[in-house]
Amino acid sequence: MSRLERLNERYSAHHGRRQEFVFGADERAGLIARLVGGPGLDVLDLGCRTGALTQHYATGNIVVGVDVDRSALEQAAARLGIETVWADVEEELPFPDESFDVVVAGELLEHLADPAAAIAHVLRVLRPGGRFVGSVPNAFRLKSRLRYAAGRHPETDSTHLQLFTPIALATLLGGFDDVEIRFAVGRYVRWHARLMARVQVFTARKPS
C-alpha cells in the first residue's frame, strides 16, 4: 500500500461522518475568503476535503482542490463542480510551475510530518506575487496551556503532528514576503487575542 493510500484510509476513518466539520466555521471561512479575493483567480485549495471552506471563495474563481481523502474529494466535486486531485501535499504536486494566483491551506499544516516540504511545493506552483493564505490552530491558547498544566496533552486531535507558535509559523513562511499572522475565532478574542483565539490566520506573498 502506498503512502497516499494509507493517508486516504487514515483520514476517511478519522473524519467518518464529520466530513462537513469546519474548524472555526463562518468566521474563519469569511476571513480566508476575503484574503483569497477574486474574481478571476486561479486558486489551489490544499486539504480542501468536501469543500465546506472552499465554497466561500469558489464563486468567480477557478479552483482546484487537493486532498488525500478520495471520498471527500468526490463530495467537493459534486457540490461545487470544481476540479479535484487526489494527492499528498508533502510529495510533488502535479501542477506546472507558477500556475496559480493563490494557494489556500486551511487547517492543513498542523497535519503534516514535513510542512516545509509542502511550503516548497506551494512556492513552486505560485505565480510571482501570488498569495499563500491559510490557517493553523492556535495551539498555545489558554485552554491548551491549562490542559498542559493539568498533565494532559495540549492537543486533542490525534492527526495533528505540529504545534505552531506565531514565531514558528512565521519561520516556516520565511521564503515569502509580507507575512501577516492574525488571531481569530472565539468569543473572548477581544480580551486577549493570543491567549483566547482558536486560530492563527496567515497570508504571505511569493516574491516577484
mmCIF file of N, CA and C in Angstrom, residues 122-190:
data_model
loop_
_atom_site.group_PDB
_atom_site.id
_atom_site.type_symbol
_atom_site.label_atom_id
_atom_site.label_comp_id
_atom_site.label_asym_id
_atom_site.label_seq_id
_atom_site.Cartn_x
_atom_site.Cartn_y
_atom_site.Cartn_z
ATOM 1 N N VAL A 122 4.324 24.808 -2.570
ATOM 2 C CA VAL A 122 3.478 25.994 -2.718
ATOM 3 C C VAL A 122 4.239 27.096 -3.446
ATOM 4 N N LEU A 123 5.469 27.341 -3.041
ATOM 5 C CA LEU A 123 6.276 28.376 -3.687
ATOM 6 C C LEU A 123 6.482 28.072 -5.168
ATOM 7 N N ARG A 124 6.646 26.806 -5.496
ATOM 8 C CA ARG A 124 6.880 26.436 -6.893
ATOM 9 C C ARG A 124 5.655 26.711 -7.762
ATOM 10 N N VAL A 125 4.456 26.364 -7.276
ATOM 11 C CA VAL A 125 3.261 26.469 -8.126
ATOM 12 C C VAL A 125 2.638 27.860 -8.112
ATOM 13 N N LEU A 126 3.035 28.714 -7.159
ATOM 14 C CA LEU A 126 2.518 30.080 -7.132
ATOM 15 C C LEU A 126 3.199 30.944 -8.191
ATOM 16 N N ARG A 127 2.423 31.830 -8.799
ATOM 17 C CA ARG A 127 2.999 32.819 -9.698
ATOM 18 C C ARG A 127 3.722 33.894 -8.892
ATOM 19 N N PRO A 128 4.703 34.552 -9.469
ATOM 20 C CA PRO A 128 5.379 35.643 -8.764
ATOM 21 C C PRO A 128 4.357 36.674 -8.282
ATOM 22 N N GLY A 129 4.462 37.039 -7.031
ATOM 23 C CA GLY A 129 3.499 37.967 -6.441
ATOM 24 C C GLY A 129 2.232 37.298 -5.959
ATOM 25 N N GLY A 130 2.104 35.986 -6.185
ATOM 26 C CA GLY A 130 0.920 35.250 -5.742
ATOM 27 C C GLY A 130 0.874 35.114 -4.236
ATOM 28 N N ARG A 131 -0.322 34.824 -3.719
ATOM 29 C CA ARG A 131 -0.532 34.806 -2.273
ATOM 30 C C ARG A 131 -0.767 33.392 -1.739
ATOM 31 N N PHE A 132 -0.225 33.166 -0.568
ATOM 32 C CA PHE A 132 -0.460 31.946 0.192
ATOM 33 C C PHE A 132 -1.301 32.319 1.399
ATOM 34 N N VAL A 133 -2.477 31.719 1.508
ATOM 35 C CA VAL A 133 -3.451 32.070 2.542
ATOM 36 C C VAL A 133 -3.852 30.806 3.290
ATOM 37 N N GLY A 134 -3.981 30.901 4.593
ATOM 38 C CA GLY A 134 -4.422 29.718 5.323
ATOM 39 C C GLY A 134 -4.530 29.956 6.808
ATOM 40 N N SER A 135 -4.621 28.843 7.540
ATOM 41 C CA SER A 135 -4.762 28.939 8.986
ATOM 42 C C SER A 135 -4.234 27.676 9.643
ATOM 43 N N VAL A 136 -3.848 27.832 10.901
ATOM 44 C CA VAL A 136 -3.478 26.711 11.760
ATOM 45 C C VAL A 136 -4.108 26.965 13.125
ATOM 46 N N PRO A 137 -4.330 25.922 13.914
ATOM 47 C CA PRO A 137 -4.855 26.154 15.257
ATOM 48 C C PRO A 137 -3.890 26.985 16.099
ATOM 49 N N ASN A 138 -4.442 27.766 16.991
ATOM 50 C CA ASN A 138 -3.627 28.481 17.968
ATOM 51 C C ASN A 138 -3.354 27.510 19.120
ATOM 52 N N ALA A 139 -2.345 26.675 18.934
ATOM 53 C CA ALA A 139 -2.100 25.555 19.836
ATOM 54 C C ALA A 139 -1.704 25.984 21.246
ATOM 55 N N PHE A 140 -1.298 27.241 21.411
ATOM 56 C CA PHE A 140 -0.850 27.701 22.708
ATOM 57 C C PHE A 140 -1.829 28.698 23.328
ATOM 58 N N ARG A 141 -3.104 28.579 22.959
ATOM 59 C CA ARG A 141 -4.118 29.409 23.599
ATOM 60 C C ARG A 141 -4.299 28.951 25.046
ATOM 61 N N LEU A 142 -5.028 29.739 25.813
ATOM 62 C CA LEU A 142 -5.145 29.499 27.251
ATOM 63 C C LEU A 142 -5.676 28.100 27.552
ATOM 64 N N LYS A 143 -6.688 27.671 26.810
ATOM 65 C CA LYS A 143 -7.262 26.346 27.065
ATOM 66 C C LYS A 143 -6.217 25.254 26.915
ATOM 67 N N SER A 144 -5.378 25.342 25.895
ATOM 68 C CA SER A 144 -4.334 24.345 25.685
ATOM 69 C C SER A 144 -3.283 24.404 26.792
ATOM 70 N N ARG A 145 -2.954 25.600 27.239
ATOM 71 C CA ARG A 145 -1.971 25.753 28.316
ATOM 72 C C ARG A 145 -2.486 25.146 29.615
ATOM 73 N N LEU A 146 -3.770 25.304 29.866
ATOM 74 C CA LEU A 146 -4.359 24.721 31.073
ATOM 75 C C LEU A 146 -4.352 23.201 31.003
ATOM 76 N N ARG A 147 -4.596 22.664 29.804
ATOM 77 C CA ARG A 147 -4.523 21.213 29.634
ATOM 78 C C ARG A 147 -3.104 20.719 29.940
ATOM 79 N N TYR A 148 -2.122 21.430 29.449
ATOM 80 C CA TYR A 148 -0.727 21.048 29.679
ATOM 81 C C TYR A 148 -0.391 21.131 31.162
ATOM 82 N N ALA A 149 -0.847 22.205 31.826
ATOM 83 C CA ALA A 149 -0.586 22.381 33.255
ATOM 84 C C ALA A 149 -1.226 21.263 34.085
ATOM 85 N N ALA A 150 -2.325 20.710 33.566
ATOM 86 C CA ALA A 150 -3.009 19.624 34.262
ATOM 87 C C ALA A 150 -2.428 18.252 33.926
ATOM 88 N N GLY A 151 -1.334 18.241 33.166
ATOM 89 C CA GLY A 151 -0.688 16.983 32.823
ATOM 90 C C GLY A 151 -1.291 16.285 31.622
ATOM 91 N N ARG A 152 -2.067 17.002 30.835
ATOM 92 C CA ARG A 152 -2.697 16.439 29.648
ATOM 93 C C ARG A 152 -2.053 17.038 28.408
ATOM 94 N N HIS A 153 -2.105 16.300 27.297
ATOM 95 C CA HIS A 153 -1.553 16.825 26.052
ATOM 96 C C HIS A 153 -2.384 18.035 25.630
ATOM 97 N N PRO A 154 -1.724 19.119 25.168
ATOM 98 C CA PRO A 154 -2.488 20.318 24.793
ATOM 99 C C PRO A 154 -3.342 20.133 23.550
ATOM 100 N N GLU A 155 -3.062 19.102 22.753
ATOM 101 C CA GLU A 155 -3.798 18.876 21.517
ATOM 102 C C GLU A 155 -4.670 17.628 21.646
ATOM 103 N N THR A 156 -5.939 17.749 21.234
ATOM 104 C CA THR A 156 -6.873 16.630 21.360
ATOM 105 C C THR A 156 -7.065 15.854 20.061
ATOM 106 N N ASP A 157 -6.586 16.389 18.940
ATOM 107 C CA ASP A 157 -6.745 15.729 17.652
ATOM 108 C C ASP A 157 -5.520 14.867 17.364
ATOM 109 N N SER A 158 -5.720 13.568 17.243
ATOM 110 C CA SER A 158 -4.603 12.645 17.064
ATOM 111 C C SER A 158 -3.909 12.804 15.715
ATOM 112 N N THR A 159 -4.543 13.484 14.759
ATOM 113 C CA THR A 159 -3.924 13.672 13.439
ATOM 114 C C THR A 159 -3.077 14.941 13.365
ATOM 115 N N HIS A 160 -3.056 15.731 14.429
ATOM 116 C CA HIS A 160 -2.218 16.929 14.461
ATOM 117 C C HIS A 160 -0.806 16.544 14.856
ATOM 118 N N LEU A 161 0.143 16.801 13.968
ATOM 119 C CA LEU A 161 1.533 16.439 14.186
ATOM 120 C C LEU A 161 2.407 17.637 14.550
ATOM 121 N N GLN A 162 1.873 18.851 14.404
ATOM 122 C CA GLN A 162 2.641 20.063 14.665
ATOM 123 C C GLN A 162 1.860 20.981 15.603
ATOM 124 N N LEU A 163 2.585 21.687 16.456
ATOM 125 C CA LEU A 163 2.017 22.749 17.291
ATOM 126 C C LEU A 163 2.756 24.038 16.922
ATOM 127 N N PHE A 164 2.043 25.002 16.359
ATOM 128 C CA PHE A 164 2.682 26.212 15.850
ATOM 129 C C PHE A 164 2.520 27.391 16.802
ATOM 130 N N THR A 165 3.650 27.946 17.224
ATOM 131 C CA THR A 165 3.641 29.276 17.812
ATOM 132 C C THR A 165 3.637 30.274 16.656
ATOM 133 N N PRO A 166 3.279 31.535 16.886
ATOM 134 C CA PRO A 166 3.365 32.523 15.806
ATOM 135 C C PRO A 166 4.778 32.644 15.230
ATOM 136 N N ILE A 167 5.803 32.527 16.085
ATOM 137 C CA ILE A 167 7.180 32.614 15.602
ATOM 138 C C ILE A 167 7.517 31.421 14.719
ATOM 139 N N ALA A 168 7.086 30.225 15.126
ATOM 140 C CA ALA A 168 7.353 29.030 14.323
ATOM 141 C C ALA A 168 6.643 29.110 12.978
ATOM 142 N N LEU A 169 5.426 29.624 12.979
ATOM 143 C CA LEU A 169 4.686 29.770 11.729
ATOM 144 C C LEU A 169 5.359 30.781 10.820
ATOM 145 N N ALA A 170 5.777 31.905 11.381
ATOM 146 C CA ALA A 170 6.459 32.921 10.579
ATOM 147 C C ALA A 170 7.778 32.389 10.022
ATOM 148 N N THR A 171 8.479 31.584 10.809
ATOM 149 C CA THR A 171 9.730 30.987 10.344
ATOM 150 C C THR A 171 9.474 30.032 9.184
ATOM 151 N N LEU A 172 8.414 29.246 9.285
ATOM 152 C CA LEU A 172 8.053 28.323 8.202
ATOM 153 C C LEU A 172 7.758 29.074 6.914
ATOM 154 N N LEU A 173 7.206 30.265 7.044
ATOM 155 C CA LEU A 173 6.853 31.084 5.890
ATOM 156 C C LEU A 173 7.974 32.044 5.497
ATOM 157 N N GLY A 174 9.182 31.745 5.917
ATOM 158 C CA GLY A 174 10.298 32.661 5.718
ATOM 159 C C GLY A 174 10.677 32.909 4.264
ATOM 160 N N GLY A 175 10.269 32.038 3.337
ATOM 161 C CA GLY A 175 10.574 32.253 1.930
ATOM 162 C C GLY A 175 9.628 33.206 1.230
ATOM 163 N N PHE A 176 8.630 33.712 1.977
ATOM 164 C CA PHE A 176 7.632 34.628 1.418
ATOM 165 C C PHE A 176 7.899 36.053 1.884
ATOM 166 N N ASP A 177 7.313 37.001 1.172
ATOM 167 C CA ASP A 177 7.310 38.401 1.593
ATOM 168 C C ASP A 177 5.974 38.734 2.241
ATOM 169 N N ASP A 178 5.952 39.843 2.968
ATOM 170 C CA ASP A 178 4.711 40.414 3.519
ATOM 171 C C ASP A 178 3.905 39.394 4.319
ATOM 172 N N VAL A 179 4.587 38.656 5.179
ATOM 173 C CA VAL A 179 3.910 37.660 6.010
ATOM 174 C C VAL A 179 3.093 38.369 7.097
ATOM 175 N N GLU A 180 1.827 38.025 7.191
ATOM 176 C CA GLU A 180 0.957 38.562 8.226
ATOM 177 C C GLU A 180 0.252 37.412 8.923
ATOM 178 N N ILE A 181 0.249 37.450 10.258
ATOM 179 C CA ILE A 181 -0.432 36.438 11.058
ATOM 180 C C ILE A 181 -1.371 37.153 12.010
ATOM 181 N N ARG A 182 -2.615 36.736 12.003
ATOM 182 C CA ARG A 182 -3.591 37.342 12.907
ATOM 183 C C ARG A 182 -4.323 36.252 13.671
ATOM 184 N N PHE A 183 -4.831 36.618 14.843
ATOM 185 C CA PHE A 183 -5.552 35.682 15.685
ATOM 186 C C PHE A 183 -7.044 35.900 15.515
ATOM 187 N N ALA A 184 -7.781 34.807 15.390
ATOM 188 C CA ALA A 184 -9.211 34.920 15.117
ATOM 189 C C ALA A 184 -9.962 33.729 15.714
ATOM 190 N N VAL A 185 -11.265 33.873 15.754
ATOM 191 C CA VAL A 185 -12.241 32.863 16.161
ATOM 192 C C VAL A 185 -12.244 32.662 17.677
ATOM 193 N N GLY A 186 -13.368 32.960 18.250
ATOM 194 C CA GLY A 186 -13.535 32.789 19.698
ATOM 195 C C GLY A 186 -14.247 33.987 20.308
ATOM 196 N N ARG A 187 -15.053 33.703 21.317
ATOM 197 C CA ARG A 187 -15.856 34.759 21.940
ATOM 198 C C ARG A 187 -15.019 35.782 22.692
ATOM 199 N N TYR A 188 -13.824 35.397 23.137
ATOM 200 C CA TYR A 188 -13.056 36.278 24.017
ATOM 201 C C TYR A 188 -11.787 36.816 23.360
ATOM 202 N N VAL A 189 -11.723 36.751 22.034
ATOM 203 C CA VAL A 189 -10.534 37.230 21.318
ATOM 204 C C VAL A 189 -10.265 38.698 21.637
ATOM 205 N N ARG A 190 -11.324 39.469 21.777
ATOM 206 C CA ARG A 190 -11.149 40.909 22.015
ATOM 207 C C ARG A 190 -10.472 41.192 23.360
#
